[in-house]
Coordinates of C-alpha atoms and ligand atoms in Angstrom, one line a residue:
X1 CA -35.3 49.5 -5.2
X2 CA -33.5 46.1 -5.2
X3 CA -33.3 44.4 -7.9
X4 CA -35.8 41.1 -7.1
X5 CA -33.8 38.4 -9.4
X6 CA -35.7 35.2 -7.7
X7 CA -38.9 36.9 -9.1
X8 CA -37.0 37.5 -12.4
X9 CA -36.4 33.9 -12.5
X10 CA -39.7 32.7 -11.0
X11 CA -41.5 34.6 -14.1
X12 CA -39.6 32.9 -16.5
X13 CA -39.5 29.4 -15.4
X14 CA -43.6 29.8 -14.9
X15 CA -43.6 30.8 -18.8
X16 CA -41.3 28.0 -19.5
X17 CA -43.1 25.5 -17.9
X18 CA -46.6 26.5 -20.0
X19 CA -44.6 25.4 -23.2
X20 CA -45.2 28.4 -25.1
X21 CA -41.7 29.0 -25.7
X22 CA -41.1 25.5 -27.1
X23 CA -43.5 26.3 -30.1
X24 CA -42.0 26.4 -33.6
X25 CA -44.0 29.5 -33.9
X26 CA -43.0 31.2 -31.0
X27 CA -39.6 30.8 -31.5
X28 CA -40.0 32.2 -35.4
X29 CA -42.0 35.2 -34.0
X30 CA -39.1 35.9 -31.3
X31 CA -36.5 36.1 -34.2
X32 CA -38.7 38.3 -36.9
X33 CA -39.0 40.9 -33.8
X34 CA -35.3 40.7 -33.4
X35 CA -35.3 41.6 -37.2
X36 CA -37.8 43.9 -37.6
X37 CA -36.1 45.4 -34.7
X38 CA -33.1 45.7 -36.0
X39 CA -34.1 47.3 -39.0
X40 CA -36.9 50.3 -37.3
X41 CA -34.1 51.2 -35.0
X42 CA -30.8 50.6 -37.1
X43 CA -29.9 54.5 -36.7
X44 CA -30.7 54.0 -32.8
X45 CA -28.1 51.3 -32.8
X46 CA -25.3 53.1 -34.5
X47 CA -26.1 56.0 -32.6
X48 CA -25.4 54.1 -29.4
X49 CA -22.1 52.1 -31.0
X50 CA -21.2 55.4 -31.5
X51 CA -21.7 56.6 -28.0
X52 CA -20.1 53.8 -26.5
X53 CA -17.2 52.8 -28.6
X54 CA -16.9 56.0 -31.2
X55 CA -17.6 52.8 -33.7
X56 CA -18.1 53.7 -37.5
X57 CA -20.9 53.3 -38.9
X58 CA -19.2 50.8 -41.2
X59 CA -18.2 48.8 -38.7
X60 CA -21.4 49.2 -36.7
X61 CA -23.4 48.2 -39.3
X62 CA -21.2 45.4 -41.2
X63 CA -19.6 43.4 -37.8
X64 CA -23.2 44.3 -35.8
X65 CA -25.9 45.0 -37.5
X66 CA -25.6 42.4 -40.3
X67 CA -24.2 39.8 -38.2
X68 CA -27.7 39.7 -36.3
X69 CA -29.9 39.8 -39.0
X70 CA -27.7 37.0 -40.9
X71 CA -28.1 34.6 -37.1
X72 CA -31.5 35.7 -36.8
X73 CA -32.4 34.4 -40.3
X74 CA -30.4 32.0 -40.3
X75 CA -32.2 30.0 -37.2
X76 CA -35.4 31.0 -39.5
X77 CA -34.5 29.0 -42.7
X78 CA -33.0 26.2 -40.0
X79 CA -35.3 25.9 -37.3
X80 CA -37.2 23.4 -38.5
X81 CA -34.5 20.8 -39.3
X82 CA -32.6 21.5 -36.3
X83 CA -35.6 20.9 -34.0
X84 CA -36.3 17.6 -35.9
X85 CA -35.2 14.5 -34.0
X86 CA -32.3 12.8 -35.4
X87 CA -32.5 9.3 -35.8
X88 CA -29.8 7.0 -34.7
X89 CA -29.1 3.2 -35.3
X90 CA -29.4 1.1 -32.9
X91 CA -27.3 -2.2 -32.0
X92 CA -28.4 -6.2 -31.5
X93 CA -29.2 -5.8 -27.7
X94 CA -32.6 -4.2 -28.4
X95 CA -33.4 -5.3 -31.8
X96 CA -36.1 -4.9 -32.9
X97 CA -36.1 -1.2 -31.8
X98 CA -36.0 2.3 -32.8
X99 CA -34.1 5.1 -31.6
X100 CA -33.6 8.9 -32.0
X101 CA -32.3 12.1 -30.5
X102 CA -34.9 14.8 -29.6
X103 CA -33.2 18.6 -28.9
X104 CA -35.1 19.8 -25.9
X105 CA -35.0 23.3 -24.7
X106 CA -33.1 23.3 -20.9
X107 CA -35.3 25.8 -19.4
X108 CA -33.9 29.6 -18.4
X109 CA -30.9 30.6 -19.6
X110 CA -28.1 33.6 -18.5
X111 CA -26.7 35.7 -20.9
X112 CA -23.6 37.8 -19.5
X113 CA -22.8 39.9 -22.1
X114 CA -19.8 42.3 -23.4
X115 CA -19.3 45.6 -24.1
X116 CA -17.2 45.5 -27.5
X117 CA -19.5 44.0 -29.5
X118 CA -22.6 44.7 -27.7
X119 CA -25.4 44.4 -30.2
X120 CA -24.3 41.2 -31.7
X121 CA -23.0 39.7 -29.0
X122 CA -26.0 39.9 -26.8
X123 CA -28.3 39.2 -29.6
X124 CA -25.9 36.3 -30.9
X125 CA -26.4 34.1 -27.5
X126 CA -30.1 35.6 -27.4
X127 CA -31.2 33.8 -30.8
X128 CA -29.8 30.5 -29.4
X129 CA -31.4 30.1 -26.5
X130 CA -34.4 30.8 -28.1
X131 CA -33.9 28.5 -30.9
X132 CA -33.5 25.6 -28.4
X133 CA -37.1 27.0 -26.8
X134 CA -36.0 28.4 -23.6
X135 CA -36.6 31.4 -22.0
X136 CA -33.5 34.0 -21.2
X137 CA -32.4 37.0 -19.0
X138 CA -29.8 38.8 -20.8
X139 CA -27.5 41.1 -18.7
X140 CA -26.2 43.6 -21.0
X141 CA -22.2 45.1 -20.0
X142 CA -22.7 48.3 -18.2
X143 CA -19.2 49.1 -19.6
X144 CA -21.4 50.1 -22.9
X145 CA -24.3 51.7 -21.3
X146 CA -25.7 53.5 -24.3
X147 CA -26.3 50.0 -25.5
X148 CA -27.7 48.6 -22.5
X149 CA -29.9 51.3 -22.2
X150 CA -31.3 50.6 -25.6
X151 CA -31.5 46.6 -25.1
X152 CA -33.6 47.7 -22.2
X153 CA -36.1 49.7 -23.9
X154 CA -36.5 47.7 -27.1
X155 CA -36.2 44.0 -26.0
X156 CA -39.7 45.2 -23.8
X157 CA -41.5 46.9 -26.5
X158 CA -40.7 44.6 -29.7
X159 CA -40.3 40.9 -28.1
X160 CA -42.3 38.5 -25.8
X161 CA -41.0 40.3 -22.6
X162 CA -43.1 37.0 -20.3
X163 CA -39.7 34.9 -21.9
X164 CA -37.2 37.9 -22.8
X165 CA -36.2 39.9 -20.0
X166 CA -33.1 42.4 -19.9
X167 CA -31.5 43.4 -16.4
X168 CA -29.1 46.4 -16.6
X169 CA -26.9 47.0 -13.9
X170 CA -23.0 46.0 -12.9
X171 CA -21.2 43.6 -10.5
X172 CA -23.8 44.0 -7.8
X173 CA -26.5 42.9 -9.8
X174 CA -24.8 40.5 -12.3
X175 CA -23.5 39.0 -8.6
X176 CA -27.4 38.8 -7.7
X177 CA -27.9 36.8 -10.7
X178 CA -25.4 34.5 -10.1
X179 CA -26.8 33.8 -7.0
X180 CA -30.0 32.2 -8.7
X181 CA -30.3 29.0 -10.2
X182 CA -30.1 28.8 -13.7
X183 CA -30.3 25.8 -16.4
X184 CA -27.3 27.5 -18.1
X185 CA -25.4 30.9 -18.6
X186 CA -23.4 32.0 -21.4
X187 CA -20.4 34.5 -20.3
X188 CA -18.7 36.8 -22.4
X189 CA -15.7 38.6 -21.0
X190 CA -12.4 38.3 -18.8
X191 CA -10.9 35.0 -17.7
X192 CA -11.0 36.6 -14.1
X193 CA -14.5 37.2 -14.4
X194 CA -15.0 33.8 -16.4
X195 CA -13.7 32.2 -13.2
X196 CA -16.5 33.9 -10.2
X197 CA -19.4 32.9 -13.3
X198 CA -17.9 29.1 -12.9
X199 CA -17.4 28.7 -9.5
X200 CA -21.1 30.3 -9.2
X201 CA -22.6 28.0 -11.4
X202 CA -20.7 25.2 -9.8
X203 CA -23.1 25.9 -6.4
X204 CA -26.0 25.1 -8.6
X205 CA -24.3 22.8 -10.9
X206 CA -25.0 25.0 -13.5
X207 CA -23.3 24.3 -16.7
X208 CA -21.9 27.2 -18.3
X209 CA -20.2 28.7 -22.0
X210 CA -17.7 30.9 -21.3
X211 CA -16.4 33.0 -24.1
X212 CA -13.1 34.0 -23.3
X213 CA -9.9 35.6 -24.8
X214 CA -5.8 35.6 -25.4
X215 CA -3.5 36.8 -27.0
X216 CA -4.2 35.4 -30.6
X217 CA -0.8 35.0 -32.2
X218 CA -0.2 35.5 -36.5
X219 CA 2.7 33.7 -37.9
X220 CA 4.0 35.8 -41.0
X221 CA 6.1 34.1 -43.6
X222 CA 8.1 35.6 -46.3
X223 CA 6.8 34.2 -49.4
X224 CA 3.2 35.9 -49.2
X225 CA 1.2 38.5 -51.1
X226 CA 2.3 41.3 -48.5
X227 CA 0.1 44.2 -49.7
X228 CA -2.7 41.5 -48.9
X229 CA -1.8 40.0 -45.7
X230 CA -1.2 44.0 -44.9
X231 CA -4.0 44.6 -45.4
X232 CA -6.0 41.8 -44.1
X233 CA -4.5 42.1 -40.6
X234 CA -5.0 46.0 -40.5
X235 CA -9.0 45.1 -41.0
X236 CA -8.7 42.1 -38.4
X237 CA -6.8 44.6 -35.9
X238 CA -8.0 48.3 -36.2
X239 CA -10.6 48.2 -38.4
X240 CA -12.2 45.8 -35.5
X241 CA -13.1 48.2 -33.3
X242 CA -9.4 49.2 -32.7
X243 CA -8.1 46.2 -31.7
X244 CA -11.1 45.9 -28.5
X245 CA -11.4 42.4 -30.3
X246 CA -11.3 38.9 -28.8
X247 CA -10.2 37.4 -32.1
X248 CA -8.0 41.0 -33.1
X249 CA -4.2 39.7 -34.1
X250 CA -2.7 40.5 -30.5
X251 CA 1.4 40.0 -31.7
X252 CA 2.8 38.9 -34.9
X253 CA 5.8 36.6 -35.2
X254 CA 7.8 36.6 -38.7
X255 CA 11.7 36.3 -39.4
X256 CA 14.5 39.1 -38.7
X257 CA 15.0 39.4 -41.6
X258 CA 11.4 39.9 -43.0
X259 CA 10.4 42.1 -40.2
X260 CA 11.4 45.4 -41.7
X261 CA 9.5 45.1 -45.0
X262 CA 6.0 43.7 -43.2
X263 CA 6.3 46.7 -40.9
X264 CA 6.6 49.1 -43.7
X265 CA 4.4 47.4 -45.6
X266 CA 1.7 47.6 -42.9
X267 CA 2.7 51.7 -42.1
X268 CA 2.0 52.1 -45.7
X269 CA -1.8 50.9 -45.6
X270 CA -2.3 52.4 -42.6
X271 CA -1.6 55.8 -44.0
X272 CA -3.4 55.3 -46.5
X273 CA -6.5 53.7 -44.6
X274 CA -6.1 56.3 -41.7
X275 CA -4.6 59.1 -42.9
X276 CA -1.2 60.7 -42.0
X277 CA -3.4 61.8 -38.7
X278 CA -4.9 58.8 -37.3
X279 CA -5.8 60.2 -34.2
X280 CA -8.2 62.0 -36.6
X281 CA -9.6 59.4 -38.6
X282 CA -13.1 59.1 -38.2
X283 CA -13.0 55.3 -39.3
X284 CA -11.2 54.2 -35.9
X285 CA -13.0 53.4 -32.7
X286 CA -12.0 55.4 -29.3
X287 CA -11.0 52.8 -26.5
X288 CA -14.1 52.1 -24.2
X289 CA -13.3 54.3 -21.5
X290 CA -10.3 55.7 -19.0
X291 CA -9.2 52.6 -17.2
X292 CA -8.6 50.5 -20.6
X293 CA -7.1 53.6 -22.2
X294 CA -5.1 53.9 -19.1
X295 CA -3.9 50.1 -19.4
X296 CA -3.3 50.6 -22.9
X297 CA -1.0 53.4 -22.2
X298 CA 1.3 51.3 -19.4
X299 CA 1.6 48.8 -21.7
X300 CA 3.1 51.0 -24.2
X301 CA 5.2 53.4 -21.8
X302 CA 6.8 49.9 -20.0
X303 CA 10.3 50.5 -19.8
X304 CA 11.0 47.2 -21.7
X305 CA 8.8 48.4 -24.9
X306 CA 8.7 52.6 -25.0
X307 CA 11.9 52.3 -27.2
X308 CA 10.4 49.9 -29.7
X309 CA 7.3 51.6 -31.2
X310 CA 8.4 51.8 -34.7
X311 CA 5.3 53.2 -35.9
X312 CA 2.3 55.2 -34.2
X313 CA 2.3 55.6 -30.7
X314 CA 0.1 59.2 -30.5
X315 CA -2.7 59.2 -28.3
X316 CA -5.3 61.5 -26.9
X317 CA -6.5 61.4 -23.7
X318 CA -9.3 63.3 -23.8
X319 CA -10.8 61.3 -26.6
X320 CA -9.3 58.4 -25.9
X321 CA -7.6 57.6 -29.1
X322 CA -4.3 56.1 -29.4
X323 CA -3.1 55.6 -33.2
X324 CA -2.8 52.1 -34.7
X325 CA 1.1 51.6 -32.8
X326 CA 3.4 48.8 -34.1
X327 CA 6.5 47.4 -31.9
X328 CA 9.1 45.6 -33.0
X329 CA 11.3 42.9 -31.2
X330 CA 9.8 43.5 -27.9
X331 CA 11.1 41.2 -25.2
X332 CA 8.8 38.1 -24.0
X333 CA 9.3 39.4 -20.4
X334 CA 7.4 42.8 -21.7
X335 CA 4.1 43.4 -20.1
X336 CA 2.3 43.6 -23.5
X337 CA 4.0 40.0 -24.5
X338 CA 2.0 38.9 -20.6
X339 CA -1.4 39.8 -20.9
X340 CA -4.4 40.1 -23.7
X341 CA -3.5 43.3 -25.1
X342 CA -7.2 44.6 -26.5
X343 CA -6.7 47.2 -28.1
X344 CA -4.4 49.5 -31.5
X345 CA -1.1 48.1 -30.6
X346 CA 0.7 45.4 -32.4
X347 CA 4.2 44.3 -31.0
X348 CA 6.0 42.2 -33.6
X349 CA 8.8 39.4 -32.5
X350 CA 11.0 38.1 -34.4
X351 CA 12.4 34.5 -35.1
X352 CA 15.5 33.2 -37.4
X353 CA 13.0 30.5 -39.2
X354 CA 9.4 31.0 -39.4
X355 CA 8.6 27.7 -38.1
X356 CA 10.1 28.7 -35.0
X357 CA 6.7 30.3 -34.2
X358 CA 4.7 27.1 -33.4
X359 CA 6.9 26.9 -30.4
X360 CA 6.2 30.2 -29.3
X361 CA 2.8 29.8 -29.5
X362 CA 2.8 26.2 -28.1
X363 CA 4.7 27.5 -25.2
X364 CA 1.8 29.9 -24.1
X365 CA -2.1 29.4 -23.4
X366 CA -4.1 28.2 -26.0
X367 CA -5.5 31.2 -27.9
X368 CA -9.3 31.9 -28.9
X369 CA -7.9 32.3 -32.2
X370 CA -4.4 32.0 -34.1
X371 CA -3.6 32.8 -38.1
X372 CA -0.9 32.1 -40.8
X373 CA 0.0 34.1 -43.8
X374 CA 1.9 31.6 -46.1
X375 CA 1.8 29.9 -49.9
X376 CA 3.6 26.9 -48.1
X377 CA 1.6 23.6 -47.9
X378 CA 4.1 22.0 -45.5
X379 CA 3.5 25.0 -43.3
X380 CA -0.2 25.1 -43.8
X381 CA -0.4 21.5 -42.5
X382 CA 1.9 21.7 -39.9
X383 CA 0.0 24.5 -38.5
X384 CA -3.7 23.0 -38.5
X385 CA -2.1 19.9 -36.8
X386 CA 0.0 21.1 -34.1
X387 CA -1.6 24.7 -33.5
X388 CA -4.0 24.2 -30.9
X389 CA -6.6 27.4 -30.3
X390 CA -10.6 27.8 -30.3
X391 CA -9.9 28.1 -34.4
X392 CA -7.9 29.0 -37.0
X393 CA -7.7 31.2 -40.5
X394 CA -5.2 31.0 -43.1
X395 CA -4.4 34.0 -44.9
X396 CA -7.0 36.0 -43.1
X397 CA -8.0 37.4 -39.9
X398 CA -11.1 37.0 -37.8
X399 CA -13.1 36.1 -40.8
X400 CA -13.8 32.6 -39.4
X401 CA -16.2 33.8 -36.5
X402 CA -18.7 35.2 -39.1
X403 CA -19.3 31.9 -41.1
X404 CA -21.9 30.3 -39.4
X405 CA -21.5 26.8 -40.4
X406 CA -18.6 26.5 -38.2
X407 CA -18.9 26.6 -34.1
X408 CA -16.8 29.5 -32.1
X409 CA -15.8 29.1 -28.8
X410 CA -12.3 28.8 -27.5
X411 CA -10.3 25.7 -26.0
X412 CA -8.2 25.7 -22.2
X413 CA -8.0 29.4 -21.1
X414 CA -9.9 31.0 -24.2
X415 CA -13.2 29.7 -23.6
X416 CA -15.3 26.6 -23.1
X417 CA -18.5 25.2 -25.1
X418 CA -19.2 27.0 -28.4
X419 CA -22.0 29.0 -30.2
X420 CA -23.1 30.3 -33.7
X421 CA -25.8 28.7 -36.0
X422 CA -27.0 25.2 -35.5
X423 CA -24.4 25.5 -32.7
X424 CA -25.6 27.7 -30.7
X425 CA -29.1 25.7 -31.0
X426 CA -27.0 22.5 -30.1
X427 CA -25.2 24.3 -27.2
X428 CA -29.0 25.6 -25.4
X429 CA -30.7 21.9 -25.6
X430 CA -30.0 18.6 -24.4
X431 CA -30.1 15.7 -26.2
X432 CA -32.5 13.8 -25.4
X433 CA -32.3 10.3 -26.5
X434 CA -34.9 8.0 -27.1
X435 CA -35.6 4.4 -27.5
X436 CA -38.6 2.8 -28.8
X437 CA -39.2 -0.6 -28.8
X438 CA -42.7 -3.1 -29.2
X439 CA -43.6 -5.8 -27.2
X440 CA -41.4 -8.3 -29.6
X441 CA -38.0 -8.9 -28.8
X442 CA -37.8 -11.2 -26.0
X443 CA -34.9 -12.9 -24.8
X444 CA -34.7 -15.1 -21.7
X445 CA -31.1 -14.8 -21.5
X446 CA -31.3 -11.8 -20.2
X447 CA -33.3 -12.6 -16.9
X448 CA -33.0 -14.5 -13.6
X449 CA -32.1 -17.4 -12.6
X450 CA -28.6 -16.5 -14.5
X451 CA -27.3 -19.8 -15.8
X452 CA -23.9 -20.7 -17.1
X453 CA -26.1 -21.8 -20.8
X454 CA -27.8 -18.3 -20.8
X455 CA -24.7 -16.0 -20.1
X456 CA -22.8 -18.3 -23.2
X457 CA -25.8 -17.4 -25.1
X458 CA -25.3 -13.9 -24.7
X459 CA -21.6 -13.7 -25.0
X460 CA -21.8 -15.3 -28.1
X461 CA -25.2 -13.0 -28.8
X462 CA -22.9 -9.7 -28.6
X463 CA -19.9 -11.0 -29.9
X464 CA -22.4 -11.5 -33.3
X465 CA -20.6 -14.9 -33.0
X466 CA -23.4 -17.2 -35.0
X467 CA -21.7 -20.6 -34.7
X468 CA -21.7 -19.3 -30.4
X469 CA -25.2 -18.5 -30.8
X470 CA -26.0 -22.1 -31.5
X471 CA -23.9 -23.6 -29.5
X472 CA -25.1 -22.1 -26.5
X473 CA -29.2 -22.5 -28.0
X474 CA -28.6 -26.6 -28.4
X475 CA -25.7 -27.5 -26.2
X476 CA -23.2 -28.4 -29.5
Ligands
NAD501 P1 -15.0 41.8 -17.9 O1 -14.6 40.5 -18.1 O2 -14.5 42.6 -16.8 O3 -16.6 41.7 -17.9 C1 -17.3 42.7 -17.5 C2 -18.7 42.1 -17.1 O4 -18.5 41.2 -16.0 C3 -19.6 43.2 -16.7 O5 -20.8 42.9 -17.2 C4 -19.5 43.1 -15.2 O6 -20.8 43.5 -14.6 C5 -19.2 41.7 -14.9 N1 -18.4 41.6 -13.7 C6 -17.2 42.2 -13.5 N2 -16.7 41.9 -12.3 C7 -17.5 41.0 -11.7 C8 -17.6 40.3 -10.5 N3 -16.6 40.5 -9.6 N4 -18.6 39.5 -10.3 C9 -19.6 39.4 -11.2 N5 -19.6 40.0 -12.4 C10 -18.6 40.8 -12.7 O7 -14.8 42.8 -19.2 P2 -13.5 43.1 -19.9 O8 -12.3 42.5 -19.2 O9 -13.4 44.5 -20.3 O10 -13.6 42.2 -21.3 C11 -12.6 42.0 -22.1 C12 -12.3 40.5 -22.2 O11 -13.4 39.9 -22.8 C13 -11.1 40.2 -23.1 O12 -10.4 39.2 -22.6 C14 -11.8 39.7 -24.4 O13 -11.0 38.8 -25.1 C15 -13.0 39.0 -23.9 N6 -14.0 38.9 -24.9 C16 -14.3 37.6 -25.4 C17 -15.2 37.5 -26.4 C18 -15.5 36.2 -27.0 O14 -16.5 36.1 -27.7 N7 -14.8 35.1 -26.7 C19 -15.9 38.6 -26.9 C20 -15.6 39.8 -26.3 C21 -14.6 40.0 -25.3

């Protein structure tokens, strides 16, 4: 049967529009179901991370699991300062007055999710929009079906399923969403696909949060702890679900002359985070299915590139595994130097001064996320103020997107709008301001007849000029 989205819709704005969902306690009940859960079904959800992605149970557990809980409880503790008006000063033109800024909900949200982080991902926009008070569709990625499968059965069963809803299904049906109206939709996912869930939304004038990707560049200079910085990019590019990451390290750029010692420094960790049989390893994540493995694989057999893997490079098809692959000095006309790579390789280019890498980074897109390993404060500074991407670590890898004081979201071709914590509650309401005034107040100034007297009056009036103020009141 077809799927009946208008009705989908209709449900949901009927439930909206009886205010249940902009209850305090609604909200709060909607996020201890999302805990609770999480933690009944915890094996159910690393048995379908597994299915979909081959993820560990490490990483299942401390990028997925964890991360939900930590939102969910997080918009717990919060809710009730966030949803608590924020007053705002107000000027001269309407004293005496009062004014303040109440978050309300925007009504039914879209939640285009992603296959590589599934769980969090989906559950991450999910806890916004109910934070703000709306109610939300969420449209798991059929590219992890295990996952959506699961969504399916639990989001009905544990959470208020008159404001939660899931829809499974692929282009076809995310399409038939698109077609509906919505009050706004969150996107996960391509740029290509980013662009058909903008010029949708545009029909409706929709506003939307896309979450998009790059190629997130690191900047390696010589001077650093290099067993650390080894080992922090191996975590922030394999041990991230094999580099299927949108924040993953996508290339590195260090000197010549450094090059050689970073790459054996990073071969060493690998082996002996992985083994001298990767391919093995039961910590690394298989690639999501045929046609990215496939990609993966043309990237690495281009012509321009096959004769620069200096370390890794085995894969299996019938698994889907390629080992964590490093390439050095590959060419900037190199297919894996022209698209989002997403997935275990790691090209490496090199540079005769390490500040030569803010130009190649400057010269492409702006990336969801860019990273420095350094001990130089001149660098450090350089790079916060002319590096522009959705954000930035220093001395780490990916570690930014879990603290959830700070907003994610990218900037140009990465993304636009941003989420996570009191974000994500901002980025579901509208501001609503308000003004409040009594019945005191009055100035005849500012009515008809207009008079020459009365518009010196209030020049001088919102210039704060006093000596004008009199002027204008006794003709001085
Ligand atoms: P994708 O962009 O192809 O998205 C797949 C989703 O889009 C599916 O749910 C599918 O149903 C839908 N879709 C595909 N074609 C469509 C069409 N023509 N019309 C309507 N809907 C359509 O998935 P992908 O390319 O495998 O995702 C990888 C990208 O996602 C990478 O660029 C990565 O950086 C990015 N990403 C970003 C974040 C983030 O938080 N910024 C997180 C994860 C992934």
């Amino acid at each position: 049967m077809a799927l009946d989205t208008a009705a989908v819709v209709a449900e949901l704005r009927e439930t909206f529009a009886s205010g249940k969902t902009k209850s305090y306690e609604w909200r709060v009940s909607q996020f201890k179901a999302i805990v609770k859960l999480t933690d009944e079904h915890e094996k159910d959800i690393i048995e379908a991370l597994r299915s979909d992605l081959n993820k560990p149970e490490h990483e299942a557990f401390v990028h997925e699991i964890s991360g939900v809980k930590s939102s969910a409880k997080l918009a717990m503790k919060e809710l009730r300062r966030w949803m608590t008006p924020e007053k705002a000063k107000t000027s001269l033109t309407t004293f005496p007055s009062s004014a303040e800024i109440v978050s309300e909900p925007l009504g039914v949200i879209l939640v285009i999710s992603t296959w590589n982080y599934p769980f969090l991902l989906s559950f991450e926009a999910v806890i916004g929009a109910i934070a703000a008070g709306n109610t939300v569709v969420l449209k798991p990625s059929e590219i992890a079906p295990a996952m959506s499968s699961l969504f399916s059965k639990l989001l009905g069963e544990y959470m208020d399923s008159s404001a939660v809803k899931v829809v499974e299904g692929a282009v076809p049906e995310t399409t038939a969403l698109l077609e509906q109206k919505w009050d706004k939709i969150i996107y996960t996912g391509s740029c290509k696909v980013g662009r058909i869930v903008a010029a949708a939304a545009a029909k409706h004038l929709t506003p939307v949060i896309l979450e998009l990707g790059g190629k997130c560049p690191v900047i390696v200079d010589t001077n650093i702890n290099l067993k650390v910085a080894a080992r922090r990019l191996i975590s922030g590019k394999w041990g991230c679900n094999s580099g299927q990451t949108c924040v993953s390290p996508d290339y590195i750029i260090t000197t010549k002359e450094f090059a050689p010692k970073l790459v054996d420094a990073l071969a060493r960790e690998l082996e002996k985070f992985y083994g001298k049989e990767p391919l093995k390893s039961p910590d690394l994540s298989r690639i999501v299915n045929s046609s990215h493995f496939n990609r993966l694989t043309q990237l690495m057999d281009d012509k321009k590139v096959s004769g620069k893997i200096v370390h890794g490079g085995q894969r299996d098809k019938s698994n889907l595994k390629i080992a964590p692959t490093i390439l050095l000095d590959v060419p900037a006309d190199s297919l894996i130097m022209n698209e989002e790579i997403f997935g275990p390789l790691l090209p490496i280019i090199t540079v005769d001064k390490v500040d030569e890498g803010f130009n190649v980074i400057k010269a492409r897109e702006k990336p969801l996320a860019a990273y420095l390993f350094t001990n130089d404060k001149m660098l450090k500074e350089e790079f916060i103020g002319s590096v522009s991407a959705g954000g930035l670590s220093i001395n780490e890898t990916t570690l930014h997107c879990t603290i959830l004081t700070l907003p994610f979201g990218g900037v140009g071709e990465s993304g636009m709008g941003s989420y996570h914590g009191k974000y994500s509650f901002d980025a579901f309401s509208h501001k609503k301001p308000v003004l409040q005034r009594s019945f005191a107040g009055e100035t005849a100034a500012r009515y008809p007849p207009y008079t020459p007297e009365k518009l010196r009056f209030l020049k001088a009036f919102l210039a704060g000029d006093i000596l004008g103020i009199f002027r204008a009141l006794f003709g001085w």
